[in-house]
Short mmCIF file of C-alpha atoms and ligand atoms in Angstrom, two decimals:
data_model
loop_
_atom_site.label_atom_id
_atom_site.label_comp_id
_atom_site.label_asym_id
_atom_site.label_seq_id
_atom_site.Cartn_x
_atom_site.Cartn_y
_atom_site.Cartn_z
CA MET A 470 -139.18 135.22 133.10
CA LYS A 471 -136.55 136.35 130.58
CA ARG A 472 -135.60 139.96 131.30
CA VAL A 473 -132.97 142.09 129.53
CA PHE A 474 -131.08 145.00 131.06
CA SER A 475 -128.78 147.14 128.97
CA GLY A 476 -127.10 150.44 129.94
CA TYR A 477 -125.38 153.21 127.92
CA ARG A 478 -123.37 156.15 129.22
CA PRO A 479 -124.40 159.58 127.91
CA THR A 480 -120.82 160.75 127.47
CA GLY A 481 -121.02 162.17 123.94
CA ASP A 482 -122.03 161.18 120.44
CA VAL A 483 -123.44 157.66 120.19
CA HIS A 484 -121.27 155.74 117.74
CA LEU A 485 -121.26 152.71 115.51
CA GLY A 486 -119.56 150.57 118.21
CA ASN A 487 -122.36 151.29 120.70
CA TYR A 488 -124.93 150.49 118.01
CA LEU A 489 -123.45 147.32 116.50
CA GLY A 490 -121.93 146.05 119.76
CA ALA A 491 -124.99 146.40 121.97
CA ILE A 492 -128.01 148.56 120.98
CA ARG A 493 -128.82 146.47 117.90
CA ASN A 494 -128.71 143.25 119.95
CA CYS A 495 -131.22 144.84 122.33
CA VAL A 496 -133.51 145.52 119.39
CA PHE A 497 -133.32 141.85 118.36
CA LEU A 498 -133.83 140.62 121.95
CA GLN A 499 -136.90 142.81 122.36
CA LYS A 500 -138.85 140.27 120.30
CA GLU A 501 -137.65 137.18 122.21
CA MET A 502 -137.68 138.36 125.81
CA ASP A 503 -140.54 138.90 128.25
CA GLU A 504 -139.26 142.28 129.43
CA ASN A 505 -136.62 144.66 128.08
CA LEU A 506 -135.11 147.46 130.18
CA ILE A 507 -132.86 149.89 128.37
CA CYS A 508 -131.27 152.57 130.47
CA VAL A 509 -129.30 155.77 129.95
CA VAL A 510 -126.78 155.33 132.77
CA ASP A 511 -126.19 159.00 133.52
CA LEU A 512 -124.67 158.32 136.96
CA HIS A 513 -122.00 156.15 135.30
CA ALA A 514 -121.22 159.01 132.93
CA MET A 515 -120.18 161.10 135.93
CA THR A 516 -117.22 158.79 136.62
CA THR A 517 -115.29 160.16 133.63
CA LEU A 518 -116.86 163.48 132.63
CA SER A 519 -114.70 166.50 133.34
CA ASP A 520 -117.59 168.79 132.47
CA ASN A 521 -121.27 167.97 133.09
CA LYS A 522 -122.78 170.72 130.96
CA ASN A 523 -124.07 168.30 128.27
CA LEU A 524 -125.14 165.51 130.63
CA ALA A 525 -128.88 166.23 130.42
CA SER A 526 -128.91 166.84 126.65
CA ASP A 527 -126.74 163.75 126.02
CA THR A 528 -129.19 161.73 128.13
CA LEU A 529 -132.01 162.78 125.80
CA MET A 530 -129.81 162.07 122.77
CA MET A 531 -129.07 158.55 124.00
CA ALA A 532 -132.78 157.87 124.59
CA ALA A 533 -133.50 159.17 121.08
CA ALA A 534 -130.79 156.84 119.71
CA PHE A 535 -132.50 153.82 121.31
CA ILE A 536 -135.86 154.67 119.74
CA ALA A 537 -134.37 155.60 116.36
CA SER A 538 -132.50 152.26 116.34
CA GLY A 539 -135.74 150.31 116.80
CA ILE A 540 -136.35 150.10 120.56
CA ASP A 541 -140.11 150.37 120.90
CA PRO A 542 -141.21 152.35 124.00
CA ASN A 543 -144.39 150.26 124.14
CA ARG A 544 -142.47 146.99 124.37
CA SER A 545 -139.42 148.20 126.30
CA ILE A 546 -138.84 150.24 129.44
CA ILE A 547 -136.67 153.20 128.44
CA PHE A 548 -135.44 155.27 131.38
CA ALA A 549 -132.62 157.28 132.97
CA GLN A 550 -130.68 155.62 135.77
CA SER A 551 -130.81 158.69 138.06
CA HIS A 552 -134.63 158.60 137.94
CA VAL A 553 -134.58 155.33 139.92
CA PRO A 554 -132.66 156.07 143.15
CA LEU A 555 -132.75 152.42 144.25
CA HIS A 556 -129.80 151.69 141.93
CA LEU A 557 -127.70 153.58 144.48
CA GLU A 558 -129.08 151.78 147.54
CA LEU A 559 -128.38 148.37 146.05
CA SER A 560 -124.97 149.56 144.90
CA TRP A 561 -124.09 150.50 148.48
CA ILE A 562 -125.17 147.10 149.77
CA PHE A 563 -123.02 145.43 147.11
CA SER A 564 -120.14 147.80 147.94
CA CYS A 565 -120.16 146.43 151.46
CA LEU A 566 -119.69 142.90 150.07
CA THR A 567 -117.25 143.44 147.20
CA PRO A 568 -113.62 142.61 147.98
CA LEU A 569 -111.34 145.45 146.81
CA GLY A 570 -109.14 142.88 145.10
CA TRP A 571 -111.95 142.13 142.64
CA LEU A 572 -112.14 145.80 141.62
CA ASN A 573 -108.38 146.23 141.36
CA ARG A 574 -108.36 143.52 138.70
CA MET A 575 -110.79 145.35 136.38
CA THR A 576 -108.97 146.16 133.15
CA GLN A 577 -111.31 149.06 132.28
CA PHE A 578 -110.35 150.80 135.53
CA LYS A 579 -106.68 150.30 134.71
CA GLU A 580 -107.22 151.70 131.18
CA LYS A 581 -109.39 154.65 132.22
CA ALA A 582 -107.40 155.58 135.34
CA ASP A 583 -104.23 155.15 133.30
CA LYS A 584 -101.21 156.77 134.93
CA ASN A 585 -103.36 159.00 137.10
CA ARG A 586 -104.55 156.22 139.40
CA GLU A 587 -103.99 158.03 142.71
CA ASN A 588 -106.11 160.97 141.54
CA SER A 589 -108.90 158.87 139.97
CA CYS A 590 -112.25 159.14 141.70
CA LEU A 591 -113.75 156.41 143.87
CA GLY A 592 -116.72 156.27 141.45
CA LEU A 593 -114.47 155.03 138.62
CA LEU A 594 -113.22 152.15 140.76
CA ALA A 595 -116.74 151.39 142.04
CA TYR A 596 -118.34 151.59 138.56
CA PRO A 597 -118.67 147.77 138.16
CA VAL A 598 -120.47 147.55 141.52
CA LEU A 599 -123.06 150.11 140.40
CA MET A 600 -123.33 148.22 137.12
CA ALA A 601 -124.04 145.00 139.04
CA ALA A 602 -126.75 146.86 140.98
CA ASP A 603 -128.24 148.20 137.70
CA VAL A 604 -128.74 144.69 136.40
CA LEU A 605 -129.54 142.75 139.57
CA LEU A 606 -132.03 145.35 140.85
CA TYR A 607 -134.35 144.08 138.10
CA LYS A 608 -133.27 140.43 138.38
CA ALA A 609 -132.32 140.66 134.70
CA THR A 610 -131.39 137.37 133.05
CA HIS A 611 -129.67 138.72 129.91
CA VAL A 612 -127.20 141.60 129.49
CA PRO A 613 -126.34 142.64 125.91
CA VAL A 614 -122.90 144.29 125.95
CA GLY A 615 -119.85 144.79 123.77
CA GLU A 616 -116.73 142.68 124.40
CA ASP A 617 -115.20 145.46 126.58
CA GLN A 618 -117.87 144.91 129.27
CA LYS A 619 -117.43 141.13 129.55
CA GLN A 620 -115.30 141.36 132.69
CA HIS A 621 -117.89 143.58 134.40
CA VAL A 622 -120.66 141.06 133.68
CA GLU A 623 -118.46 138.33 135.16
CA LEU A 624 -118.06 140.47 138.29
CA MET A 625 -121.81 140.94 138.60
CA ARG A 626 -122.30 137.17 138.36
CA ASP A 627 -119.69 136.70 141.11
CA LEU A 628 -121.45 139.32 143.24
CA ALA A 629 -124.86 137.69 142.75
CA GLY A 630 -123.37 134.38 143.96
CA LEU A 631 -121.56 136.03 146.87
CA PHE A 632 -124.77 137.78 147.99
CA ASN A 633 -126.79 134.54 147.83
CA ARG A 634 -124.15 132.63 149.83
CA THR A 635 -123.62 135.41 152.41
CA PHE A 636 -127.32 135.79 153.19
CA SER A 637 -128.27 132.13 152.53
CA LYS A 638 -131.00 133.15 150.08
CA ASP A 639 -131.32 132.33 146.40
CA LEU A 640 -132.35 135.88 145.59
CA PHE A 641 -130.35 136.51 142.43
CA SER A 642 -129.88 134.25 139.44
CA LEU A 643 -126.70 134.73 137.43
CA PRO A 644 -127.26 137.06 134.44
CA GLU A 645 -125.96 135.89 131.05
CA PRO A 646 -123.86 138.27 128.95
CA VAL A 647 -125.10 138.53 125.36
CA ILE A 648 -121.96 139.27 123.34
CA THR A 649 -122.81 138.29 119.82
CA GLY A 650 -122.52 139.25 116.16
CA PRO A 651 -119.53 140.14 113.97
CA ALA A 652 -119.00 143.51 115.72
CA THR A 653 -118.61 142.89 119.43
CA ARG A 654 -115.53 145.15 119.48
CA ILE A 655 -115.37 147.85 116.82
CA MET A 656 -112.00 149.54 116.73
CA SER A 657 -111.03 153.16 116.10
CA LEU A 658 -110.83 154.14 112.42
CA ARG A 659 -107.44 155.74 113.15
CA ASP A 660 -105.86 152.94 115.19
CA GLY A 661 -106.81 149.27 114.94
CA ALA A 662 -105.47 148.64 118.46
CA SER A 663 -107.87 151.04 120.25
CA LYS A 664 -111.60 150.64 120.75
CA MET A 665 -113.93 153.06 118.96
CA SER A 666 -114.93 155.36 121.76
CA LYS A 667 -117.02 158.48 122.45
CA SER A 668 -114.17 160.04 124.39
CA ASP A 669 -111.50 159.70 121.68
CA ILE A 670 -110.46 163.28 120.94
CA SER A 671 -110.41 162.63 117.18
CA ASP A 672 -113.88 162.66 115.62
CA TYR A 673 -112.30 160.83 112.66
CA SER A 674 -111.74 157.82 114.91
CA ARG A 675 -115.45 156.98 115.01
CA ILE A 676 -118.66 156.88 113.01
CA ASN A 677 -121.32 158.79 114.94
CA LEU A 678 -124.94 157.77 114.42
CA MET A 679 -125.66 161.44 113.64
CA ASP A 680 -122.98 161.90 110.96
CA ASP A 681 -124.32 163.16 107.63
CA ALA A 682 -123.59 161.43 104.31
CA ASP A 683 -120.57 163.60 103.44
CA THR A 684 -119.00 163.07 106.86
CA LEU A 685 -119.54 159.31 106.62
CA ALA A 686 -117.82 159.27 103.22
CA ILE A 687 -114.85 161.37 104.41
CA LYS A 688 -114.35 159.33 107.58
CA ILE A 689 -114.31 156.03 105.69
CA ARG A 690 -112.06 157.45 102.96
CA LYS A 691 -109.61 158.62 105.63
CA ALA A 692 -109.86 155.42 107.71
CA LYS A 693 -106.40 153.94 108.25
CA THR A 694 -105.54 150.83 106.21
CA ASP A 695 -102.33 149.17 105.06
CA THR A 696 -100.73 148.97 101.63
CA ASP A 697 -101.52 145.30 100.85
CA PRO A 698 -104.55 144.31 98.75
CA LEU A 699 -107.46 142.60 100.54
CA PRO A 700 -106.85 138.87 101.15
CA ASP A 701 -109.13 136.10 99.80
CA THR A 702 -110.03 134.67 103.25
CA ALA A 703 -110.70 136.16 106.69
CA LYS A 704 -107.61 134.32 107.99
CA GLY A 705 -105.47 136.72 105.97
CA LEU A 706 -106.78 139.59 108.13
CA GLU A 707 -105.42 138.21 111.40
CA THR A 708 -102.34 140.43 111.49
CA ARG A 709 -104.04 143.43 109.84
CA PRO A 710 -106.17 145.08 112.57
CA GLU A 711 -107.38 148.10 110.57
CA ALA A 712 -108.44 146.02 107.56
CA ARG A 713 -110.05 143.44 109.86
CA ASN A 714 -112.03 146.19 111.59
CA LEU A 715 -113.41 147.53 108.32
CA VAL A 716 -114.35 144.01 107.20
CA SER A 717 -116.16 143.47 110.55
CA ILE A 718 -118.12 146.69 110.03
CA TYR A 719 -118.98 145.61 106.50
CA ALA A 720 -120.05 142.17 107.77
CA ALA A 721 -122.23 143.60 110.54
CA LEU A 722 -124.01 145.98 108.18
CA SER A 723 -124.42 143.66 105.19
CA GLY A 724 -125.14 140.36 106.94
CA GLN A 725 -122.33 138.70 104.92
CA THR A 726 -119.53 136.71 106.54
CA ALA A 727 -115.94 138.01 106.63
CA ASP A 728 -114.93 135.18 104.24
CA GLN A 729 -117.63 136.14 101.71
CA ILE A 730 -116.50 139.77 101.85
CA CYS A 731 -112.83 138.82 101.37
CA GLN A 732 -113.73 136.65 98.37
CA LYS A 733 -115.65 139.55 96.83
CA PHE A 734 -112.77 142.05 97.16
CA ALA A 735 -109.73 139.72 97.04
CA GLY A 736 -106.70 141.24 95.35
CA ASN A 737 -108.27 144.73 95.15
CA ASN A 738 -107.03 147.80 96.91
CA PHE A 739 -109.30 149.47 99.46
CA SER A 740 -111.03 152.11 97.31
CA THR A 741 -114.03 150.12 95.97
CA PHE A 742 -114.36 148.31 99.28
CA LYS A 743 -114.47 151.65 101.13
CA GLU A 744 -117.06 153.02 98.70
CA ASP A 745 -119.24 150.00 99.44
CA ILE A 746 -118.90 150.52 103.21
CA THR A 747 -119.91 154.16 102.80
CA ASN A 748 -122.99 153.07 100.87
CA LEU A 749 -123.88 150.56 103.59
CA LEU A 750 -123.52 153.27 106.24
CA ILE A 751 -125.70 155.63 104.20
CA GLU A 752 -128.33 152.89 103.90
CA HIS A 753 -128.30 151.70 107.55
CA ILE A 754 -126.92 154.47 109.77
CA LEU A 755 -127.97 157.72 108.09
CA PRO A 756 -131.73 157.09 108.61
CA ILE A 757 -131.07 156.39 112.32
CA GLY A 758 -129.24 159.72 112.67
CA GLN A 759 -132.05 161.56 110.88
CA GLU A 760 -134.62 159.99 113.19
CA ILE A 761 -132.54 160.97 116.26
CA GLN A 762 -132.57 164.59 115.03
CA ARG A 763 -136.32 164.47 114.51
CA LEU A 764 -136.96 163.02 117.98
CA LEU A 765 -134.69 165.60 119.61
CA LYS A 766 -136.75 168.38 118.05
CA GLU A 767 -139.80 166.95 119.86
CA GLY A 768 -138.05 167.06 123.25
CA LYS A 769 -141.28 166.85 125.28
CA HIS A 770 -142.23 163.52 123.72
CA LEU A 771 -138.85 162.02 124.68
CA GLU A 772 -139.15 163.36 128.22
CA SER A 773 -142.57 161.76 128.59
CA ILE A 774 -141.20 158.40 127.36
CA LEU A 775 -138.45 158.62 130.01
CA LYS A 776 -141.01 159.55 132.67
CA THR A 777 -143.22 156.55 131.88
CA GLY A 778 -140.12 154.33 131.75
CA ALA A 779 -138.96 155.53 135.17
CA GLU A 780 -142.40 154.86 136.68
CA ARG A 781 -142.38 151.29 135.40
CA ALA A 782 -138.74 150.73 136.43
CA ASN A 783 -139.37 152.15 139.93
CA LEU A 784 -142.26 149.73 140.44
CA LEU A 785 -140.11 146.70 139.58
CA ALA A 786 -137.12 148.00 141.56
CA ASN A 787 -139.19 148.64 144.71
CA LYS A 788 -140.57 145.12 144.66
CA HIS A 789 -137.10 143.54 144.40
CA MET A 790 -135.47 145.93 146.84
CA ASN A 791 -137.88 144.93 149.61
CA ASP A 792 -136.62 141.33 149.26
CA VAL A 793 -133.02 142.56 149.39
CA ARG A 794 -133.59 144.67 152.51
CA GLU A 795 -135.22 141.73 154.24
CA ALA A 796 -132.40 139.37 153.21
CA VAL A 797 -129.67 141.66 154.60
CA GLY A 798 -131.59 142.22 157.85
CA LEU A 799 -132.49 145.91 157.65
CA LEU A 800 -135.35 147.06 159.89
CA LYS A 801 -138.53 147.43 157.85
CA ALA A 802 -139.69 151.05 157.49
CA LEU A 803 -143.24 151.61 158.69
N1 LIG B 1365 -116.13 150.03 120.19
C1 LIG B 1365 -117.13 149.29 120.62
N2 LIG B 1365 -117.44 148.13 120.00
C2 LIG B 1365 -118.49 147.37 120.43
N3 LIG B 1365 -119.24 147.69 121.50
C3 LIG B 1365 -118.96 148.84 122.15
N4 LIG B 1365 -119.52 149.44 123.21
C4 LIG B 1365 -118.85 150.60 123.47
N5 LIG B 1365 -117.85 150.77 122.60
C5 LIG B 1365 -117.90 149.69 121.75
C6 LIG B 1365 -120.65 148.91 123.94
O1 LIG B 1365 -121.65 149.92 124.01
C7 LIG B 1365 -122.34 149.78 125.24
C8 LIG B 1365 -122.45 151.12 125.92
O2 LIG B 1365 -121.16 151.55 126.28
P1 LIG B 1365 -121.05 152.82 127.20
O3 LIG B 1365 -121.35 154.01 126.41
O4 LIG B 1365 -121.87 152.65 128.39
O5 LIG B 1365 -119.57 152.80 127.73
P2 LIG B 1365 -118.21 152.60 127.05
O6 LIG B 1365 -117.97 151.14 126.78
O7 LIG B 1365 -117.22 153.27 127.92
O8 LIG B 1365 -118.38 153.35 125.65
P3 LIG B 1365 -117.44 154.37 124.96
O9 LIG B 1365 -118.04 154.73 123.67
O10 LIG B 1365 -116.04 153.88 124.93
O11 LIG B 1365 -117.57 155.65 125.90
P4 LIG B 1365 -116.46 156.45 126.68
O12 LIG B 1365 -115.48 156.94 125.65
O13 LIG B 1365 -117.20 157.57 127.35
O14 LIG B 1365 -115.81 155.53 127.66
C9 LIG B 1365 -121.60 148.75 126.08
O15 LIG B 1365 -122.28 147.52 126.03
C10 LIG B 1365 -120.27 148.64 125.40
O16 LIG B 1365 -119.72 147.35 125.54
#
């Protein structure tokens, strides 16, 4: 049984990095896999939100983004994490196994906690344990993620192995990360050294799936570049992070390789190249944003998709959780 699990935090506007790095791979995998679970991980969002007032509406927006990007609710299970409470039970069981040293090594915790480590919440440190529970609760075999989540998938594989050894049961197989395509790490449009992110305070740092045509054009026009012309091979981009990022976006949207793109624009400045990227975004991203808006207007339909998804996810989760409870020796409830 090949089963995909993929999770997305409803922490703001869904952006091009989320789409090219992970959502689009889920759409492709939908055709190859036996079962596809795609989840709005609202409980994970709570680890970094300072204000929860948009949590529910962002959860609906994320679900709309899945469907608008091509996730078919008839072929995939679309649901909100908090609608399946067993994620938390399994997370607790894993928490009682996970050595603290493993969590202290997580680079995302170091980045997100930053200098405020002592005041960071326990949830931020424990995030990868909940993420392991999200995936292993369904015995998922494939996890499409962007490059930034690679370390967390490694941790969930380690946890699956540790659980099996501790309880002498081969309950969990090791899930495979699916990190593929030319855009596994899309960088900020303002700084080629930082990841494109929902929480970046500058809206000009990212392309949101819901940006209109004018906004797309302005953001690409303003995107940081350098003063050199484009090189004739991708190798020439190695020390030019902003230019490399734009070429990766172009490659991911057009299906051309970075070398083909460099050959096409070699020796030119960035203006024609940027116009072409804008046109690609208008062709591929604008219709997704328009569909998200349409789906959001029919809120009830989205809510019923999430309800059906949660029912299907709960069924699967209950079945697996009974095996886990038995393996760890908990008394069976009558
Ligand atoms: N810049 C990116 N490039 C490629 N993939 C990315 N992903 C996120 N940013 C990029 C992938 O999108 C999936 C969902 O991520 P998430 O929303 O659950 O969490 P995140 O990685 O923390 O995303 P953001 O946008 O950076 O949100 P904030 O600012 O709230 O922390 C994951 O598979 C991720 O790899």
